[in-house]
Short mmCIF file of C-alpha atoms in Angstrom, two decimals:
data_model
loop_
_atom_site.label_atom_id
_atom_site.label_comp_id
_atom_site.label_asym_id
_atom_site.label_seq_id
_atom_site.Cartn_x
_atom_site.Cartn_y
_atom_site.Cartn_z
CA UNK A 1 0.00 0.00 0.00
CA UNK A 2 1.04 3.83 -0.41
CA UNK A 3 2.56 5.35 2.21
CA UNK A 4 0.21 8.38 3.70
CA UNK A 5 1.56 11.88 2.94
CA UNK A 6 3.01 12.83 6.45
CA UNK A 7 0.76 15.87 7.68
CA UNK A 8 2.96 19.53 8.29
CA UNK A 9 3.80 19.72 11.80
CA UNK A 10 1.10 21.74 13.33
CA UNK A 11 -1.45 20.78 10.97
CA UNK A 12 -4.18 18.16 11.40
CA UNK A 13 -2.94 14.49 11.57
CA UNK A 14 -3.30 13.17 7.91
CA UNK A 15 -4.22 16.24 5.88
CA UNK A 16 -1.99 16.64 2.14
CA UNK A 17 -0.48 19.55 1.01
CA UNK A 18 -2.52 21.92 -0.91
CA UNK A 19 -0.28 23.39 -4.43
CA UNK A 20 -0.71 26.39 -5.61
CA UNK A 21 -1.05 26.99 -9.60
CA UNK A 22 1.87 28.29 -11.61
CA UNK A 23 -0.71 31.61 -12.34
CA UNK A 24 -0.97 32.09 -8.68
CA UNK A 25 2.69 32.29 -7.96
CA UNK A 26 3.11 34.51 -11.05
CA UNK A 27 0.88 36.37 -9.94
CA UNK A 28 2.22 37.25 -6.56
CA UNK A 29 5.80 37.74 -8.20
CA UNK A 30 4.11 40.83 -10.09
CA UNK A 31 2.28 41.95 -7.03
CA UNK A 32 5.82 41.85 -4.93
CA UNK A 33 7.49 43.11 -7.98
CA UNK A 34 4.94 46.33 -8.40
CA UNK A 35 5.75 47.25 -4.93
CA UNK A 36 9.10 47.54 -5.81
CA UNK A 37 10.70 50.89 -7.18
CA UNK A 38 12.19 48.26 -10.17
CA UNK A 39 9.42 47.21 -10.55
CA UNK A 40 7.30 50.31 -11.11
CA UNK A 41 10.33 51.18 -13.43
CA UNK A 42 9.53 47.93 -15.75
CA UNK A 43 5.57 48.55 -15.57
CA UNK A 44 6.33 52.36 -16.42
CA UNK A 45 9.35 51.33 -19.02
CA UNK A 46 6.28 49.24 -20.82
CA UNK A 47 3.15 51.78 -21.16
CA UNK A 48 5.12 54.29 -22.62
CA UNK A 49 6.88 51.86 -24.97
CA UNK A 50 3.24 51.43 -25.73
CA UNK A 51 1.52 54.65 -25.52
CA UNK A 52 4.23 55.90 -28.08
CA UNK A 53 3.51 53.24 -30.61
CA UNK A 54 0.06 53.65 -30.64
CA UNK A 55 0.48 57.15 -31.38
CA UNK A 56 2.78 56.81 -34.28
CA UNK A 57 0.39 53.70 -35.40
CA UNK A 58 -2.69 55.70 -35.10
CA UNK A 59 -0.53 58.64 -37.07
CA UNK A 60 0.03 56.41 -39.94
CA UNK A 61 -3.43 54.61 -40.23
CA UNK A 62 -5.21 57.97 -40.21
CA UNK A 63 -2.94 60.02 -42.20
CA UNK A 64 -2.64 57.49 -45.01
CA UNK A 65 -6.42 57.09 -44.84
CA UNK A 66 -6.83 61.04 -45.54
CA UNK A 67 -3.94 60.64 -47.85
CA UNK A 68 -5.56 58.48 -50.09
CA UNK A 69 -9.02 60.08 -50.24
CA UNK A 70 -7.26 63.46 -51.30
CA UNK A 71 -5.38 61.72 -54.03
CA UNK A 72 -9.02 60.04 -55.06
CA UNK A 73 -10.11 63.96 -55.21
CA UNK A 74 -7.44 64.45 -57.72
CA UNK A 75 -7.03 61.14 -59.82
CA UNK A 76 -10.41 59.91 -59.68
CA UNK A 77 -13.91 61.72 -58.51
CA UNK A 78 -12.66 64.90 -59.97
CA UNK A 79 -12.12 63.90 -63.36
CA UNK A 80 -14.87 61.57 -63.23
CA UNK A 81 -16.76 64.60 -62.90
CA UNK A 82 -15.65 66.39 -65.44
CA UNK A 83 -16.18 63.31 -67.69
CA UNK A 84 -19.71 63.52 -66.22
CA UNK A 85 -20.20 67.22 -67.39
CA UNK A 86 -18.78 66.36 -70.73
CA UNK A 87 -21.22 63.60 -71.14
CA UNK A 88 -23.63 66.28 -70.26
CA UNK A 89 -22.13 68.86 -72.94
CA UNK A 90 -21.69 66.73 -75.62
CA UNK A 91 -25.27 65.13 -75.45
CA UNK A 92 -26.80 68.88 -74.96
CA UNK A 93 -24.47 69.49 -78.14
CA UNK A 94 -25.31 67.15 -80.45
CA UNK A 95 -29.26 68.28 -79.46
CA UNK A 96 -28.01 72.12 -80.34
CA UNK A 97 -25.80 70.73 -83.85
CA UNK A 98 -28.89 68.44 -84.86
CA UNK A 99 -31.11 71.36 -84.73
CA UNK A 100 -28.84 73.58 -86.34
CA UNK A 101 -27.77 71.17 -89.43
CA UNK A 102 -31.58 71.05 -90.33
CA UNK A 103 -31.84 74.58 -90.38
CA UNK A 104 -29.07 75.13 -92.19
CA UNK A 105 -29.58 71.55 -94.74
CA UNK A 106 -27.63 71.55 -98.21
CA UNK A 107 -23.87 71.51 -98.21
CA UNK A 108 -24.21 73.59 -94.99
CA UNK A 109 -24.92 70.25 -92.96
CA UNK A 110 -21.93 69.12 -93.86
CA UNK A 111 -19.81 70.63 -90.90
CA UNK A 112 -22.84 70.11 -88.57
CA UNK A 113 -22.86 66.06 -89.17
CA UNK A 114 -18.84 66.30 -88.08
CA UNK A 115 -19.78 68.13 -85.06
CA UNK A 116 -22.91 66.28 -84.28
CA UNK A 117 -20.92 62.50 -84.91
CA UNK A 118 -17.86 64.19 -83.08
CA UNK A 119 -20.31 64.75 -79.72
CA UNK A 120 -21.96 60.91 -80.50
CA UNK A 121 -18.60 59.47 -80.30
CA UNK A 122 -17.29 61.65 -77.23
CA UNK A 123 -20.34 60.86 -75.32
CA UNK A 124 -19.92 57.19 -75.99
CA UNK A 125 -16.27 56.91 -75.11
CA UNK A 126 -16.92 58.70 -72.05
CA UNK A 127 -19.72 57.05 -70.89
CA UNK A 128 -17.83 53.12 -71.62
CA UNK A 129 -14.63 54.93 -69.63
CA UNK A 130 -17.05 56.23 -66.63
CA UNK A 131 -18.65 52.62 -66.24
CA UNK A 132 -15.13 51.44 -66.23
CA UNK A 133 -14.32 53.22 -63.24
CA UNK A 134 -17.39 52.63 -61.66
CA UNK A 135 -17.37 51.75 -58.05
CA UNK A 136 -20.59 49.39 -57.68
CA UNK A 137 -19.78 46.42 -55.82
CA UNK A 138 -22.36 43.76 -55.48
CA UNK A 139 -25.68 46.57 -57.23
CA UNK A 140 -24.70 49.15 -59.60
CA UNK A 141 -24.38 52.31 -57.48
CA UNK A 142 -25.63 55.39 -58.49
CA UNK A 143 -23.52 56.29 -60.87
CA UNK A 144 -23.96 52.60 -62.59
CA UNK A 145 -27.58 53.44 -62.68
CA UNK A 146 -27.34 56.25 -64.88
CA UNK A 147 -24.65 54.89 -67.05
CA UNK A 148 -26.90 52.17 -68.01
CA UNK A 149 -29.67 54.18 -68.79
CA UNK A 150 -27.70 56.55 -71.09
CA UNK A 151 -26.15 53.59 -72.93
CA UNK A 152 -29.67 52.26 -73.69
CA UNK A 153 -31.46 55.63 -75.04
CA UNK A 154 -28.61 56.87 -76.88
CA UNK A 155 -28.74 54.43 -79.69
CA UNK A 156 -32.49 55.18 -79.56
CA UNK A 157 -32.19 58.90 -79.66
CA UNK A 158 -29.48 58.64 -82.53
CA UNK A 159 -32.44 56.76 -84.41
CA UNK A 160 -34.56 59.48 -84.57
CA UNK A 161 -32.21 62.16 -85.69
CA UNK A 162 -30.91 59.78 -88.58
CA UNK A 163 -34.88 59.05 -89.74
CA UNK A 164 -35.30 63.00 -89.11
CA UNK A 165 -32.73 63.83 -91.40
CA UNK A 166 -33.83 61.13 -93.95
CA UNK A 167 -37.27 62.77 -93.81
CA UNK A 168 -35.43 66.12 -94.64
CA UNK A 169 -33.49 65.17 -97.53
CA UNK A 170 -36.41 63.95 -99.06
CA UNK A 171 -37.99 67.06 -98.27
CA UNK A 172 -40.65 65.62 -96.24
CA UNK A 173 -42.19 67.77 -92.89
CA UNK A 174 -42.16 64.64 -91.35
CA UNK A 175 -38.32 65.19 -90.30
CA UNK A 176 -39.41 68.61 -88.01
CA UNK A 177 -41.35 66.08 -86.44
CA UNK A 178 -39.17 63.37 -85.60
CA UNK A 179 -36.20 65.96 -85.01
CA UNK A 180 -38.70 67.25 -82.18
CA UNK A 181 -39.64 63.80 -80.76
CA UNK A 182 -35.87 63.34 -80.76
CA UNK A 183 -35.89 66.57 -78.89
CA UNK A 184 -38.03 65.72 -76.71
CA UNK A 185 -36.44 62.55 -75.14
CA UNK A 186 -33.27 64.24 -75.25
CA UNK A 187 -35.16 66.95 -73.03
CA UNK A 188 -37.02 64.49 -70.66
CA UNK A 189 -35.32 61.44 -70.66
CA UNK A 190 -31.27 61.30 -71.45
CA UNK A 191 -29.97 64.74 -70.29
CA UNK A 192 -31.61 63.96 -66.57
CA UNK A 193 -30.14 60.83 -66.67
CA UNK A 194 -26.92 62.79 -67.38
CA UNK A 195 -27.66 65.10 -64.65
CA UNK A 196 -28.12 62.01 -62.36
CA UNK A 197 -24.87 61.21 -63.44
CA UNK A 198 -23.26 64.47 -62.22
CA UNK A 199 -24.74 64.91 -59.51
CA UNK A 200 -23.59 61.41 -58.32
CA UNK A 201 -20.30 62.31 -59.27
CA UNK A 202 -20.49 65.76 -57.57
CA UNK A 203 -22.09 63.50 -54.29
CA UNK A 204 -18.55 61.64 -54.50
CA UNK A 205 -16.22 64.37 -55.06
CA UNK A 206 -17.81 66.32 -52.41
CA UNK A 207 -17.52 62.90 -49.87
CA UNK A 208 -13.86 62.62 -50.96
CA UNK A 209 -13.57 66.09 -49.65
CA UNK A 210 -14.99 65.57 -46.27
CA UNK A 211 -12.30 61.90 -45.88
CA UNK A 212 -9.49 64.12 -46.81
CA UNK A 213 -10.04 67.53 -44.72
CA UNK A 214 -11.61 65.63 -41.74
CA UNK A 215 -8.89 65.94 -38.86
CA UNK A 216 -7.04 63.18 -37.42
CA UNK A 217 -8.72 63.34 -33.90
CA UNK A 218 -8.06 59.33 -32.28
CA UNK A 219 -4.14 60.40 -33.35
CA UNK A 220 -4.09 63.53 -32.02
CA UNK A 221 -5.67 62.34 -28.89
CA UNK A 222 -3.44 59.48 -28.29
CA UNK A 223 -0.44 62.12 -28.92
CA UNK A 224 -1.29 64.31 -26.20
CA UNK A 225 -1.66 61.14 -23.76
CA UNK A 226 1.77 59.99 -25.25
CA UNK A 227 3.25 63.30 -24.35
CA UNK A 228 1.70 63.41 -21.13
CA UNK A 229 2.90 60.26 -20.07
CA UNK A 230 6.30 61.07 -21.00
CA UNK A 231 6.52 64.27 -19.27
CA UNK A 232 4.85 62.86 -15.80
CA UNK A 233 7.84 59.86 -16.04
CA UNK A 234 10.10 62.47 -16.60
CA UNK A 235 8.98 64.88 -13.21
CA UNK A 236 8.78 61.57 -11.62
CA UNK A 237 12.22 60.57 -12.22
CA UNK A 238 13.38 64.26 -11.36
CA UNK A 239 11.10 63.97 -8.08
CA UNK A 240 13.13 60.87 -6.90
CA UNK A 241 16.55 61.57 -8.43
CA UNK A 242 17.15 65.51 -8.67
CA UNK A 243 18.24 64.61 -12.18
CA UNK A 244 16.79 67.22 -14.34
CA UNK A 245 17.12 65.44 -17.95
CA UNK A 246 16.79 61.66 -18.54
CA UNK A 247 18.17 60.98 -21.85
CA UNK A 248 15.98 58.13 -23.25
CA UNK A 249 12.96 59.74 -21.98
CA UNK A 250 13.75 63.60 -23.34
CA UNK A 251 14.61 61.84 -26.51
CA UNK A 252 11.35 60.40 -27.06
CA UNK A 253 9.52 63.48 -25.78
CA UNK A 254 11.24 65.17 -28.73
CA UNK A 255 10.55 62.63 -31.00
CA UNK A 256 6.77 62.22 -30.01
CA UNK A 257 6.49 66.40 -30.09
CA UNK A 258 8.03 66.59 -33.12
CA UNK A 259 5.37 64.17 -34.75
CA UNK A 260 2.45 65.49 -32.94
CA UNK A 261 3.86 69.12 -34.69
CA UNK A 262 4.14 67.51 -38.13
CA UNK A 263 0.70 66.00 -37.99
CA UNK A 264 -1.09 69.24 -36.74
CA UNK A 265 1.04 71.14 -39.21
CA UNK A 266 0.54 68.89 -42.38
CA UNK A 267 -3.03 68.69 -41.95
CA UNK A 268 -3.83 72.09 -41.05
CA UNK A 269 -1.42 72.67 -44.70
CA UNK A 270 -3.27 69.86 -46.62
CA UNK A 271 -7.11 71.39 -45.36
CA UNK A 272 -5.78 74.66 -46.67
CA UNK A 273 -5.09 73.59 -49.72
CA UNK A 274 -8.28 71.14 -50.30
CA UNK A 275 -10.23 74.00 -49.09
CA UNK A 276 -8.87 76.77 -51.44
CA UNK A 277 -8.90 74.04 -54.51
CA UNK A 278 -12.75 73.39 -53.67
CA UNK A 279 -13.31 76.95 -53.33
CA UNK A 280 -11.59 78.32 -56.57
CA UNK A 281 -11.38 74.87 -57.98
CA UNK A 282 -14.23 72.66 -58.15
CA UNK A 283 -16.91 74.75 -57.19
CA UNK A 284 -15.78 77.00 -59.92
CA UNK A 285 -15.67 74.22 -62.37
CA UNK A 286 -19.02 73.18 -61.49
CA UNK A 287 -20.65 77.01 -62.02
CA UNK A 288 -18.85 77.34 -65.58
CA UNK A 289 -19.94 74.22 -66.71
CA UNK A 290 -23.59 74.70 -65.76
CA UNK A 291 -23.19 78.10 -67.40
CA UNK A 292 -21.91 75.52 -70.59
CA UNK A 293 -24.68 73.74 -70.73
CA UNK A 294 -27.25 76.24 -69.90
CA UNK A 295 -25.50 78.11 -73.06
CA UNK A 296 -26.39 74.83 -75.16
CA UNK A 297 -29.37 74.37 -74.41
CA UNK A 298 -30.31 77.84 -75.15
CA UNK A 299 -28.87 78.00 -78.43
CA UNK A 300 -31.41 74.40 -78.80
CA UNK A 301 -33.70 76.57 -78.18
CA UNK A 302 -33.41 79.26 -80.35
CA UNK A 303 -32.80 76.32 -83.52
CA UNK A 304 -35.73 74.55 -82.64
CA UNK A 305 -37.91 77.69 -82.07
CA UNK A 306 -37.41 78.10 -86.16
CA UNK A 307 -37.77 74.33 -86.97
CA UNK A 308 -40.81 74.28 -85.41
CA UNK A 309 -42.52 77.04 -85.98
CA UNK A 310 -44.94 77.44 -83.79
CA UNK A 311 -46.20 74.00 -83.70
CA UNK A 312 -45.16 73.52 -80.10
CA UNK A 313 -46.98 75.71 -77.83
CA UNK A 314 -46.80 76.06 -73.16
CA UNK A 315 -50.11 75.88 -71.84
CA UNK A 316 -50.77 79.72 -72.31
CA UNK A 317 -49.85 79.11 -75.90
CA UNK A 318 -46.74 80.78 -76.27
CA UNK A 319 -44.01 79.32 -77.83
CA UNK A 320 -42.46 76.57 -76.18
CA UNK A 321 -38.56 76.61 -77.38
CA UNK A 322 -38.71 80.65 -76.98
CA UNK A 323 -39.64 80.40 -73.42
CA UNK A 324 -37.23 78.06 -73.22
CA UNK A 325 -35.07 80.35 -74.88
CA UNK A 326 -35.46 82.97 -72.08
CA UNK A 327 -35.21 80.62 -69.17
CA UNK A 328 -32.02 79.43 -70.20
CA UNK A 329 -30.74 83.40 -70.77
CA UNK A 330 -32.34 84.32 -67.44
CA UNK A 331 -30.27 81.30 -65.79
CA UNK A 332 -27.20 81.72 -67.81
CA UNK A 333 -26.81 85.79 -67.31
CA UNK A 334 -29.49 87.08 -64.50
CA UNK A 335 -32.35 89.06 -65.56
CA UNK A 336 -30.49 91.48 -68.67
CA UNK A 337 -28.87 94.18 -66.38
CA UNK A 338 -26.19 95.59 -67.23
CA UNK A 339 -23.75 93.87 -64.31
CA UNK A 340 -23.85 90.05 -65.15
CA UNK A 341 -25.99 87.85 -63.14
CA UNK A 342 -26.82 84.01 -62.93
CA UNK A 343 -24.44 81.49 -63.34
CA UNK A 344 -21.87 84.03 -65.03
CA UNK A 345 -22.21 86.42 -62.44
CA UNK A 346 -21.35 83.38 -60.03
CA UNK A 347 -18.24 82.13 -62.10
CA UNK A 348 -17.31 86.11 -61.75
CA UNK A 349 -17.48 85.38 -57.91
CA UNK A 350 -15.62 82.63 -57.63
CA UNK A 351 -12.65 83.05 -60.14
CA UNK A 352 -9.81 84.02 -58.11
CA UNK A 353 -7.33 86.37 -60.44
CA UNK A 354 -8.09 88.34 -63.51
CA UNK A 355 -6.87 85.39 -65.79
CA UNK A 356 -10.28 83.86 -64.88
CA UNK A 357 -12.12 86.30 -64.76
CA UNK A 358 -11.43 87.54 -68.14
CA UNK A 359 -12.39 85.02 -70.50
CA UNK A 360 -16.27 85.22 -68.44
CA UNK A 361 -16.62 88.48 -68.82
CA UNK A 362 -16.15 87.89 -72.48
CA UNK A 363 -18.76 85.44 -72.33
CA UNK A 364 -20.89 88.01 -70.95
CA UNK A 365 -20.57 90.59 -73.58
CA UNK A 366 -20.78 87.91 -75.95
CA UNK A 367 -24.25 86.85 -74.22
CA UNK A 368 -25.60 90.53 -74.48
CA UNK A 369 -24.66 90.67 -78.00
CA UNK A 370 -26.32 87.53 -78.41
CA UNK A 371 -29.24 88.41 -76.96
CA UNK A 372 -29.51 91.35 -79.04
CA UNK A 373 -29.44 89.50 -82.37
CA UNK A 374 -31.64 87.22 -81.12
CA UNK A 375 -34.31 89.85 -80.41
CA UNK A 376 -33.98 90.83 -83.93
CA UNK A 377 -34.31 87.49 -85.66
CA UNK A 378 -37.51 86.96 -83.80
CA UNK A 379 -38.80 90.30 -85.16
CA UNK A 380 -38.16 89.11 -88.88
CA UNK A 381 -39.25 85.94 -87.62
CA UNK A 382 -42.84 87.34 -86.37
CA UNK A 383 -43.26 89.28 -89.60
CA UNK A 384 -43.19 86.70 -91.85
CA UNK A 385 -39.47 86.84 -93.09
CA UNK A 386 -38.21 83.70 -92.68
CA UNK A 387 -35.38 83.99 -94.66
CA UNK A 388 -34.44 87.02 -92.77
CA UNK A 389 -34.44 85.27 -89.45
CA UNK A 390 -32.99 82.09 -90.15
CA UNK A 391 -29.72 84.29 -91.80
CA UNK A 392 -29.69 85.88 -88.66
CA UNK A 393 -30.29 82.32 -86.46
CA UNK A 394 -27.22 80.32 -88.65
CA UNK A 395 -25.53 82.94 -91.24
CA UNK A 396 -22.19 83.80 -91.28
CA UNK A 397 -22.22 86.98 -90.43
CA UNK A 398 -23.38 88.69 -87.21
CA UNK A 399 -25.91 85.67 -86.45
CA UNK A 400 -26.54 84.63 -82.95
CA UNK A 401 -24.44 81.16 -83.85
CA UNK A 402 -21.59 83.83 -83.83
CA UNK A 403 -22.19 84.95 -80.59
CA UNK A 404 -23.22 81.71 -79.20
CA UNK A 405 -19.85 80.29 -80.16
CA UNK A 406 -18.19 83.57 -78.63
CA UNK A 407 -20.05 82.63 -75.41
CA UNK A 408 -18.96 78.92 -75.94
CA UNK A 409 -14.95 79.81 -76.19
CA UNK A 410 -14.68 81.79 -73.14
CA UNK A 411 -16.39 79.68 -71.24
CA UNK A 412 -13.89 76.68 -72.04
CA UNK A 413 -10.93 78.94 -71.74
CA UNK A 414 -12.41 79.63 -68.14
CA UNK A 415 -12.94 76.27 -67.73
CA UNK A 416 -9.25 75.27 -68.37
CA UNK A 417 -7.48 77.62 -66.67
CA UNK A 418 -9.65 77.12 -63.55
CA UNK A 419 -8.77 73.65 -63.96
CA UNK A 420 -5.38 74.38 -63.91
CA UNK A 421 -5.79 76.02 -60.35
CA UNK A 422 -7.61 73.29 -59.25
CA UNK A 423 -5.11 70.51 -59.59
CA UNK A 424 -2.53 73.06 -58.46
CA UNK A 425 -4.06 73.65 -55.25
CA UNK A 426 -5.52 69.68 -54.95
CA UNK A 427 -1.66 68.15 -55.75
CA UNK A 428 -0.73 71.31 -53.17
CA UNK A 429 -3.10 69.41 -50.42
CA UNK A 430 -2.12 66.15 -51.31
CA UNK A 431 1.54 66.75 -51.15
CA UNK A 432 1.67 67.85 -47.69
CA UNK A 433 0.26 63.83 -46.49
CA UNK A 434 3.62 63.38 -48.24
CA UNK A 435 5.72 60.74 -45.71
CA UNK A 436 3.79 62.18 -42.91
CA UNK A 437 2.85 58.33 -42.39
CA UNK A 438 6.30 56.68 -42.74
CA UNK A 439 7.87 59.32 -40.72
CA UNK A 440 5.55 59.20 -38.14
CA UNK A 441 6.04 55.19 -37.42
CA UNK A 442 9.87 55.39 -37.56
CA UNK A 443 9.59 58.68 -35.42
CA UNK A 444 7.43 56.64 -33.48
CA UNK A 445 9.74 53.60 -32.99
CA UNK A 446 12.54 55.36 -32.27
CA UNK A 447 10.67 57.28 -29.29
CA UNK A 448 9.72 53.52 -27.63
CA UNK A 449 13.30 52.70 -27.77
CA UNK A 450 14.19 55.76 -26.45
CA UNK A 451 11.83 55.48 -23.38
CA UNK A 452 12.92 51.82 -22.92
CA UNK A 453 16.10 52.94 -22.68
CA UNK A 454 15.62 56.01 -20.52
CA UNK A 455 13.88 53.39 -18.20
CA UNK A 456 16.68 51.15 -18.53
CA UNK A 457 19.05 53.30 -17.13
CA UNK A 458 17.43 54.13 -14.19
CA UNK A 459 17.34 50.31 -13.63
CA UNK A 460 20.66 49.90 -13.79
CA UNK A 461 21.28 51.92 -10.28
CA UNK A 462 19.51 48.90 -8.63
CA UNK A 463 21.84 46.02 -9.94
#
């Protein structure tokens, strides 16, 4: 048989001896070991080793997060928007050059089929490179939405101007009719789908924004803790040793200040920038194109307004495409004063030098001239002279298509050199993210070594 476990003197006859877990006795080691000025040190040594590298962690993650959205503002929802308001343009264009080429018919179509097959083909390159860099993950997004919908009526629409234009050469008045029912679902059913399409591109843009200028706050937090930690170890140490500088720890004070600076300093620099390209960047870019396309459609208008001839009538029977005509003139340049108003009068606002303001300013004389000429072709126009007005709609000389086109050119000169500030002041934002994130984690690892090692010295008095 076994021999009995002897009982511990003093203890009851026969009772074993209880052993305590490997945990428990670990566990009292720390507790003796936290009582303990080395102790303390190691505990002390540890959470700001790891107060330090969260910081420059948190530094990286966040900053390369806003990095990235900023260069998505300038590589990819920008331009997608741009391609969105030249979708917009050239659809609105090839309405305007349709109308146009079957006022003008004879050889003078000629140039208007290039320019109406030259809008065709940029709106349907655009619209295959905008589904390309569609971001719809498992349902089309927005943006897919409308894409699809323009790539289905286009072909259709393209129908009916090819039948109209058939109907016209054979000198049928079937063609006005099918060039206004082509009209017409340009009017109601493509160019809002294009507008959809912008404005979901304008939605993303504007959300790119927000990523990029919102401010690093979970970094910035945990680098005033860091800090704080560093500087109560260091009045700690100076409490208990009259030693005014610690080495290790100063060193990763300065090295934990020094990132803290640079990521209040970058990002204050990159918001500046962002902000001022939004400002005198995008939101200029987005005025002057409206004012584009507010210019095309007007100049629809005014084509269709002779084409059809009265046929089409508003409900208090006044000509439909000459309202139309006037909406888009009140939108495009205010009410007729003599200072600009409308969407001109807001690019006017928002340009920020005299290079950008110059080439809208033509546009605005050119739109008072226009308006002018068009006044006079509807007077031929209500007298019966046909002839007379249409010269004065499409001629060569001193015709509203003149002026239209004078309206047209400044607005794309405006248009490129506020682009050009744009991606000045966007790559300006961007660039100051520039090895903010890299710098901040080696920054970051060298101030935990250094606080180890400030730690580690005072250790060394107690061996």
């Amino acid at each position: 048989m076994p021999s009995a476990v002897p009982a511990p003197a003093g203890g009851a006859p026969g009772s074993a001896v209880r052993r305590r877990s490997a945990w428990a006795e670990g566990l009292d080691r720390l507790r003796a070991a936290a009582v303990t000025e080395p102790g303390r040190l190691r505990a002390i040594g540890a959470v700001l080793a790891l107060l330090v590298l969260l910081f420059g962690t948190a530094t990286a993650w966040q900053v390369s997060d806003r990095s990235a959205a900023a260069d998505d503002v300038v590589e990819r929802s920008q331009p997608l928007t741009a391609d969105a308001a030249s979708i917009y343009r050239s659809l609105a264009d090839a309405d305007t050059t349709a109308a146009g080429g079957f006022l003008a018919g004879g050889a003078g179509s000629a140039a208007s089929r290039a320019r109406y097959a030259a809008d065709i083909t940029t709106a349907s390159n655009l619209l295959v490179k905008a589904s390309a860099n569609t971001r719809g993950s498992g349902s089309p997004d927005a943006a897919g939405v409308q894409i699809a919908t323009l790539s289905k009526l286009l072909p259709r629409y393209t129908g009916l101007v090819e039948t109209a234009r058939a109907n016209n050469r054979l000198g049928l008045p079937l063609g006005g009719a099918y060039l206004r029912y082509a009209n017409d679902q340009m009017r109601k059913e493509l160019l809002p789908a294009a507008q959809a399409l912008y404005d979901a591109e304008t939605a993303r843009l504007s959300a790119d924004y927000g990523r990029a200028k919102d401010w690093p706050w979970f970094a910035l937090a945990a680098g005033v803790v860091a800090i704080g930690a560093l500087v109560w170890a260091q009045r700690r140490n100076y409490r208990r040793t009259n030693r005014v500088f610690n080495r290790g720890l100063l060193a990763a004070t300065a090295a934990s200040a020094a990132v803290l600076l640079w990521l209040v300093a970058g990002h204050a620099v990159a918001r500046a920038e962002l902000t001022r390209s939004y400002e005198h960047g995008a939101r200029s870019l987005r005025v002057l194109n409206e004012a584009r396309i507010d210019a095309l459609q007007a100049r629809g208008d005014e084509n269709l307004t002779l084409v059809a001839r009265g046929a089409v009538l508003t409900g208090d029977q006044k000509d439909f495409y000459e309202v139309g005509f006037r909406a888009g003139m009140r939108d495009l340049a205010g009410a007729g004063g003599p200072a600009a108003g409308g969407r001109l009068g807001a690019a006017l606002a928002l340009a920020g030098d005299d290079a950008g303001r110059r080439p809208v300013r033509d546009a605005v004389a050119a739109v008072r001239e226009w308006q002018a000429r068009h006044a006079a072709a509807r007077e031929a126009d209500d007298k019966g002279d046909y002839g007379r007005a249409l010269a004065k709609v499409i001629g060569s000389d001193a015709s509203t298509g003149a002026s239209f086109d004078r309206v047209d050119a400044g607005l794309q000169q405006a248009l490129v050199h506020e682009q050009d500030r744009f991606r000045s002041a966007a790559d300006g934002g961007r660039g100051a993210f520039g090895g903010l994130a890299v710098g901040a984690g080696v920054l970051a690892v060298l101030a935990a070594a250094g606080a180890v090692l400030g730690i580690g010295r005072r250790l060394s008095e107690y061996r």
